[in-house]
Amino acid sequence: MAQNDLEARHLDTLDRDLGRFSALENATAYVARPLVAPGVALAFVLLAGLGAMVAFGQTDNTMIVVVAAIFGAYMALNIGANDVANNMGPAVGANALTMGGAIAIAAVFETAGALIAGGDVVSTISRGIIDPQTIGTEGIFVWAMMAALLSSALWVNLATWIGAPVSTTHSIVGGVMGAGIAAAGFGAVNWPTMATIAASWVISPVLGGLIAAAFLWFIKARIIYRNDKIAAARVWVPVLIGIMAGAFAAYLALKGLSRIVDVTFSGALMIGAVLGLVCWVVMIPVIRRQSRGLENRNKSLKVLFGIPLVVSAALLSFAHGANDVANAVGPLAAIVQALGSGGTAETVAIPLWVMLIGAFGLSFGLFLFGPKLIRMVGSQITKLNPMRAYCVSLSAALTVILASWLGLPVSSTHIAVGAIFGVGFFREWDAARRARAVQGQAPERPRTAPEERRRRKLVRRSHVLTIGAAWVVTVPAAAALSGALFWALRAIGG
């Protein structure tokens, strides 16, 4: 009996010890979980540096290229964490995509957009903002580009950490400008190009908002306000999908096929028109099959807009990858060109490994740090459903695609947020218009009090001031930080 009691006590002690070890393991896992994402990010940054060492070869400038590649990878991670939320936020906020599905789609299409269509905008970032001929030697030019990369990455990282909605395009443009001024004075900056870019920052959110509002008006007028909503949706939803497919096909023909065969602008438009027509015809039976048995109410329309919303989100990710990869690898491409050729030539040959760093950095940043910002963008500014989110995504995609085709580094943050505001303000205007119409038909009904009208605002006004302030501060802040880093890096590097 005593032996049995002793064994029981030993087993009880063992169970308690194992329990302590299990609790310790769980606690360690809980503590270590927040460190997983930074650890993976650090591994990617170091791998980018190692890849740069192998790709560039062993020269006197190899270590400078390695450091520049690390800075570029760091910037790409921050862009993925911050900007990609603008692409997938509407779809996730409208419950058309799960978080995992959104991340998977964004990762594939961001990478494809960067690798297929990112070259033209990279040339604008690396050569259009400052004139390399005004900066004495290629060594000074390299330090200026490295300062621009590091300052913009640090600023975006800080802004993401505190939850400030800044533009990564603003950051890199401000960084390049600040480093150029520090290196060679105000004359080094291409002010006409800067004026064009600055104008695009104002035009792009307005244009994005107007396009989104126009699409929402079309959907409301042709589908939502019809007596038979499902019958109207069977007619117009395939058309909307065809428009989106045509725009994507035309852009891909201009940016992708043009590198293999000679494709004119009119030829690309013809390709887009043909594929858009084919997609419209193919989607007619698909939408008809989806609409069977649906009730004639607005809630049923959400089912029919699932496919176009997912496709528009993928299109926007492709366009974002094409446009914003320049923010990460534009200065890096300029550094590689300057050190590889021994000078600052007017044309920039963009190595594949440089584009790979930018493309995969966007995807890693999204995967590791993006979900929180995706949720915020999808639900904080105004309430989105699949129809509204489709208008936001398609508007932002069309605007970014146009900017990328022109080689203009507009801010995808500005465009997406402008589209969301456009949808929200249009809903407010439409609701007020319909209320006035009802009031005119029944003047005896009591009017809504001013306090109640303010309470019913569909757009959070506080975000207008917050976002506006962030947009104003980013360029000068990044420029000042870049100028300081230029002098520090130059002093360290000799």
CSV table of N, CA and C in Angstrom, one decimal, residues 27 317 332 450:
chain,number,residue,atom,x,y,z
A,27,ALA,N,3.2,29.8,-22.7
A,27,ALA,CA,3.6,31.2,-22.4
A,27,ALA,C,4.7,31.6,-23.4
A,317,SER,N,-5.0,45.0,-57.3
A,317,SER,CA,-3.7,44.5,-56.8
A,317,SER,C,-2.6,44.5,-57.9
A,332,LEU,N,16.8,51.9,-55.8
A,332,LEU,CA,17.8,50.8,-55.9
A,332,LEU,C,18.2,50.5,-57.3
A,450,PRO,N,-31.9,69.2,-37.6
A,450,PRO,CA,-30.5,69.3,-38.0
A,450,PRO,C,-29.6,68.3,-37.3
